[in-house]
Short mmCIF file of N, CA and C in Angstrom, two decimals:
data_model
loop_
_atom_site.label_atom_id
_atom_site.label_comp_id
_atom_site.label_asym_id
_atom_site.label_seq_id
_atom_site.Cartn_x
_atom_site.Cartn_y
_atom_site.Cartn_z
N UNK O 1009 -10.28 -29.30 -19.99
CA UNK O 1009 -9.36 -28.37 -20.58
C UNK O 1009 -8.21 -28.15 -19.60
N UNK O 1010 -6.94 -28.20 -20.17
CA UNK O 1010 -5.89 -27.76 -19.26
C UNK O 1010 -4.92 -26.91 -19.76
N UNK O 1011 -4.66 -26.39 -19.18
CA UNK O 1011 -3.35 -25.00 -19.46
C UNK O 1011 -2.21 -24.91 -18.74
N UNK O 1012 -1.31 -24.27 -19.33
CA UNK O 1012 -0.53 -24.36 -18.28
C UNK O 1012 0.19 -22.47 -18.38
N UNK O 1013 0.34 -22.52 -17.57
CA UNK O 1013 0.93 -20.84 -17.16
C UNK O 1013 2.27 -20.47 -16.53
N UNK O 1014 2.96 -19.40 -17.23
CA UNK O 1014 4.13 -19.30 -17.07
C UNK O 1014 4.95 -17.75 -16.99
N UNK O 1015 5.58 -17.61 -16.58
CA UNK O 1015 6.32 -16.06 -17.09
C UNK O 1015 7.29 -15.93 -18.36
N UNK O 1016 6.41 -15.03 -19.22
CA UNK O 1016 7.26 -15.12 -20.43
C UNK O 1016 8.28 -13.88 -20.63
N UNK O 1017 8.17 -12.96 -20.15
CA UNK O 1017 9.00 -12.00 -19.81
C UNK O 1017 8.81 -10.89 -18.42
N UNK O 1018 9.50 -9.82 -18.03
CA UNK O 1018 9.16 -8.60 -17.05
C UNK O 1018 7.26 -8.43 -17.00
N UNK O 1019 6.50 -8.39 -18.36
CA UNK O 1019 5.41 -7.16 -18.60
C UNK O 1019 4.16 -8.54 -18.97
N UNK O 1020 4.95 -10.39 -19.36
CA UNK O 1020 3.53 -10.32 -19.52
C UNK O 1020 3.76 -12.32 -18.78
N UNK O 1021 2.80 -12.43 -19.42
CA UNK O 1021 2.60 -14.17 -18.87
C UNK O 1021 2.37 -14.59 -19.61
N UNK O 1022 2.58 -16.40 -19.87
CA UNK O 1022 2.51 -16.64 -21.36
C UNK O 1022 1.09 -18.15 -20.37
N UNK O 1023 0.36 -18.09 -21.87
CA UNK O 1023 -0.60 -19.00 -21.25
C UNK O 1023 -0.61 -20.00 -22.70
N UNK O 1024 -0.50 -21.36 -22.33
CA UNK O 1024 -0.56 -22.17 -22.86
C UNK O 1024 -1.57 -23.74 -23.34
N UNK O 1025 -2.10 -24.13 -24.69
CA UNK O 1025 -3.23 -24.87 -24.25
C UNK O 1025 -2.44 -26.60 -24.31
N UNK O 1026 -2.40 -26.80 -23.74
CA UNK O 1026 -1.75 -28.44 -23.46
C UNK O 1026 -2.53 -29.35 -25.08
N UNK O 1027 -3.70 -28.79 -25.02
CA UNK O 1027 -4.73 -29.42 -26.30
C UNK O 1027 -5.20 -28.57 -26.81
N UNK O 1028 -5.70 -28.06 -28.39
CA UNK O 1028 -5.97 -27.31 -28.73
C UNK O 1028 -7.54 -27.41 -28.20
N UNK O 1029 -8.19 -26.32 -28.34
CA UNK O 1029 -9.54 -26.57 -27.84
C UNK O 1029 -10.61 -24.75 -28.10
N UNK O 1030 -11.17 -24.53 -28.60
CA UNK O 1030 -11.64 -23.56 -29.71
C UNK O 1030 -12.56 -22.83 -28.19
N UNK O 1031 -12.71 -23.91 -26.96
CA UNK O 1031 -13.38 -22.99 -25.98
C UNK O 1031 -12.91 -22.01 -25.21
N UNK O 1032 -11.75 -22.37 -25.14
CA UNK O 1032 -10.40 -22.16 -24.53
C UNK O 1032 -9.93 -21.00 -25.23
N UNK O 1033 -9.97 -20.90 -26.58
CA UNK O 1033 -9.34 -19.49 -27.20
C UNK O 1033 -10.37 -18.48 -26.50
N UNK O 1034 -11.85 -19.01 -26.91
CA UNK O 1034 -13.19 -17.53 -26.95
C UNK O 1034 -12.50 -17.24 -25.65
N UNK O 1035 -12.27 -18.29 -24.19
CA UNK O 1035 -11.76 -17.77 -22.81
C UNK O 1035 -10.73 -16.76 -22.86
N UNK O 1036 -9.69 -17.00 -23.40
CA UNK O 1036 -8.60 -16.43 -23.42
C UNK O 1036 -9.20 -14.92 -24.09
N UNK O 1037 -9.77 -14.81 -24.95
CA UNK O 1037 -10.09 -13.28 -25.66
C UNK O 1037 -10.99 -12.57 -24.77
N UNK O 1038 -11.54 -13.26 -23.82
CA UNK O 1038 -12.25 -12.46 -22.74
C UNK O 1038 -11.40 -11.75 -21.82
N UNK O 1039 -10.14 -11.91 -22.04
CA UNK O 1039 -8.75 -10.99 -21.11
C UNK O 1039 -8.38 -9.74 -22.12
N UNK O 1040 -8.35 -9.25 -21.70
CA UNK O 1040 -8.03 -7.71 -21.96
C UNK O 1040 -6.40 -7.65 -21.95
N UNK O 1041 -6.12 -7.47 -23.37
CA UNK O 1041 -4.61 -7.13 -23.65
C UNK O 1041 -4.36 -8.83 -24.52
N UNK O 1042 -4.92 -9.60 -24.13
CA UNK O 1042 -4.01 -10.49 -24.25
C UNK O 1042 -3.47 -10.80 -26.37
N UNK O 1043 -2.61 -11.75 -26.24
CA UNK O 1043 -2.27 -11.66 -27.27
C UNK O 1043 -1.62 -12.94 -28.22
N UNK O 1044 -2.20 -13.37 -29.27
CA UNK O 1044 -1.61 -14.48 -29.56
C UNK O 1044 0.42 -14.28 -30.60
N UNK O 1045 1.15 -15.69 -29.89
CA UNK O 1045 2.38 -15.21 -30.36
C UNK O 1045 2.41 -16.64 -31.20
N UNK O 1046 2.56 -16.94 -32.26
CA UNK O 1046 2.39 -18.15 -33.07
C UNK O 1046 3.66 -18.62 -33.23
N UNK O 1047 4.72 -17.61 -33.30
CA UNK O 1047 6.22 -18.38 -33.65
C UNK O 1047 6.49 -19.31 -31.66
N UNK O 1048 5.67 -18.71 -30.63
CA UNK O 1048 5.92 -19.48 -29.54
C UNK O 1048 5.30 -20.44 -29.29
N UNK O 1049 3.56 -20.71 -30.12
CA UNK O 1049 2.30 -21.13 -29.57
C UNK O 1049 2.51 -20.66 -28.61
N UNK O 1050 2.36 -19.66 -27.87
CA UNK O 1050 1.68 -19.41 -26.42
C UNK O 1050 0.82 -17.88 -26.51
N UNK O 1051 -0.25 -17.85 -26.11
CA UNK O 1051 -1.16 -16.38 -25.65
C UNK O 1051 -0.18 -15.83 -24.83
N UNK O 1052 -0.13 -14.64 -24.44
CA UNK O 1052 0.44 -13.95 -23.85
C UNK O 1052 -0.60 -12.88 -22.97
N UNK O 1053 -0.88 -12.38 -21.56
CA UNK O 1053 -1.75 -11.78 -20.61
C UNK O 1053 -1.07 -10.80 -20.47
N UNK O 1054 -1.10 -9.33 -20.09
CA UNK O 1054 -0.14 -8.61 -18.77
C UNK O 1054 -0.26 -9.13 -17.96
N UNK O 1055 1.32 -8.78 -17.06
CA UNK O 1055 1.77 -9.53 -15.82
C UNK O 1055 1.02 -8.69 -14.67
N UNK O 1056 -0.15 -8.56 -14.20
CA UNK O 1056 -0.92 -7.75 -13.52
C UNK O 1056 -1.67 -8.82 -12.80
N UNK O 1057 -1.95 -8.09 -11.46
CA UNK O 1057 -3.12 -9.05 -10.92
C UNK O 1057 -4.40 -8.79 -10.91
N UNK O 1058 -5.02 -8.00 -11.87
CA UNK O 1058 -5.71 -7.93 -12.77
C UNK O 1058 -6.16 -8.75 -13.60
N UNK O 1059 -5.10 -9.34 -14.36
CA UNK O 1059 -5.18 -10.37 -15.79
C UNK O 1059 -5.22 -11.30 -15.19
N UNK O 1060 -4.06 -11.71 -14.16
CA UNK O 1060 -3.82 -13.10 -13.65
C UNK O 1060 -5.81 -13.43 -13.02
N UNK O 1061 -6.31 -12.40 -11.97
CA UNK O 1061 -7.56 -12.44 -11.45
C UNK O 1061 -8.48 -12.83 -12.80
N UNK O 1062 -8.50 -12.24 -13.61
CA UNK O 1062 -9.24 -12.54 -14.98
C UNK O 1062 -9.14 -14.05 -15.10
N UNK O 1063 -7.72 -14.03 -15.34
CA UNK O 1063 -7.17 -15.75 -15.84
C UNK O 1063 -8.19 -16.94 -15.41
N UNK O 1064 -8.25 -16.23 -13.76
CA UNK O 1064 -8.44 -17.54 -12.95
C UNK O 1064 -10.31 -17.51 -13.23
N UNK O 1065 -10.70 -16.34 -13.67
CA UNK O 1065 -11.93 -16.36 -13.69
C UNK O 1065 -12.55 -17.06 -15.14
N UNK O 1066 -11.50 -16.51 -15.93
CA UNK O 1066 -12.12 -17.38 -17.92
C UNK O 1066 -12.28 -18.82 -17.27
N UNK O 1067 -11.12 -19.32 -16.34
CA UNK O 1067 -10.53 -20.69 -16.75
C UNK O 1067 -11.11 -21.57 -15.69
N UNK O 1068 -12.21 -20.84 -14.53
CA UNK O 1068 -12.25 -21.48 -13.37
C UNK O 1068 -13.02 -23.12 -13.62
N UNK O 1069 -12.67 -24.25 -13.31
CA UNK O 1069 -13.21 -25.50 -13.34
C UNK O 1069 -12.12 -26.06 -14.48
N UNK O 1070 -10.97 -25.30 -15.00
CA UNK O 1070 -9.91 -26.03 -16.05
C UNK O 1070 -9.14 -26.30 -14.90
N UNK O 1071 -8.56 -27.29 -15.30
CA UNK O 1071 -7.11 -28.23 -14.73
C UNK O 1071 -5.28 -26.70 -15.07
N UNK O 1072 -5.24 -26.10 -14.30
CA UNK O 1072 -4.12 -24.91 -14.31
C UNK O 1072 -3.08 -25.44 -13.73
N UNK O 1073 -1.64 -25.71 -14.66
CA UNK O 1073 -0.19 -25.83 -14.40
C UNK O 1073 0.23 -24.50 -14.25
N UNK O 1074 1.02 -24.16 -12.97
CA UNK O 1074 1.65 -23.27 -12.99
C UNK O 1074 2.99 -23.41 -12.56
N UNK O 1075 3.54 -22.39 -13.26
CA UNK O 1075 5.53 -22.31 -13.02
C UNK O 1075 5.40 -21.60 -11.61
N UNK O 1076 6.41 -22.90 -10.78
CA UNK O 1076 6.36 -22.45 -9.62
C UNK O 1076 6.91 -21.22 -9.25
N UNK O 1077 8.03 -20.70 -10.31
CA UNK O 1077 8.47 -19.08 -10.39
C UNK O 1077 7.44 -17.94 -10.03
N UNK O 1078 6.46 -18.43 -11.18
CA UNK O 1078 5.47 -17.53 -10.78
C UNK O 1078 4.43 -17.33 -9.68
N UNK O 1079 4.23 -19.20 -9.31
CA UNK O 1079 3.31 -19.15 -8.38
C UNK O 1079 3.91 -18.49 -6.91
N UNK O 1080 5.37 -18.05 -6.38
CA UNK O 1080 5.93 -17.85 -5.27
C UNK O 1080 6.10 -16.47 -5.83
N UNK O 1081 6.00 -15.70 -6.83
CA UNK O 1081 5.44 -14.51 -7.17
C UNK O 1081 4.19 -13.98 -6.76
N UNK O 1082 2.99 -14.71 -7.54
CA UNK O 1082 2.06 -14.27 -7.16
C UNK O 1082 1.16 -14.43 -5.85
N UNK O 1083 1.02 -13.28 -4.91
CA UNK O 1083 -0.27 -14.00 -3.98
C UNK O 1083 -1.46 -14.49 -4.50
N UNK O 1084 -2.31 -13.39 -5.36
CA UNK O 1084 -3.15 -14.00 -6.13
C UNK O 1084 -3.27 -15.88 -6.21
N UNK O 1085 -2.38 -15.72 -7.08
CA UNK O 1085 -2.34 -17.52 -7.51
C UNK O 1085 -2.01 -18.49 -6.15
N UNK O 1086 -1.34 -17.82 -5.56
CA UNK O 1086 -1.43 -18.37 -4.35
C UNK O 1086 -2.25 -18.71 -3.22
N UNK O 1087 -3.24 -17.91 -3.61
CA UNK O 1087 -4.60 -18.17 -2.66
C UNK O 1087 -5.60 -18.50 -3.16
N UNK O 1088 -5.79 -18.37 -4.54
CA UNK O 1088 -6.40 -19.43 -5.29
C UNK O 1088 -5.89 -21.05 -5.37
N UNK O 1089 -4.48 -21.42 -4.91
CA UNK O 1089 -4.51 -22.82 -4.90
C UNK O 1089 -4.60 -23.33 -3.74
N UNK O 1090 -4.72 -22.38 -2.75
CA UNK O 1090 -4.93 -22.88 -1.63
C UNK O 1090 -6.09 -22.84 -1.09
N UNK O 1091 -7.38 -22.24 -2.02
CA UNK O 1091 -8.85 -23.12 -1.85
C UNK O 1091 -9.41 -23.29 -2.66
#
């Protein structure tokens, strides 16, 4: 499974499935807040390191693209790619 992750506005993050994949949604509904936007295809998280911490936990052992915008944003994500 791979995703890829991005900033979709100020308040949230947009998470994306590269392939559709029905395991991948149940993951995504295990985040709190999150939200599907159909005119974008993309889920949407709060921009919290909270959600992002969640993120990394639904998705841990998936293949994660991230916008380097965000990744020099977040420490979080940042110290998750660095082990």
């Amino acid at each position: 499974m791979e995703i890829s992750v991005f900033i979709r506005n100020d308040a949230t993050l947009a998470v994306k499935f590269l392939v559709f994949d029905k395991e991948g949604i149940g993951r995504i509904r295990s985040i709190p807040g999150r939200r599907w936007h159909p005119e974008e295809t993309v889920w949407s998280i709060p921009y919290t390191l909270l959600a992002a911490e969640q993120l990394l936990a639904a998705f841990a052992g998936c293949r994660i693209h991230i916008e380097d915008r965000l990744l020099e944003e977040c420490y979080v994500l940042q110290d998750w790619l660095g082990s």
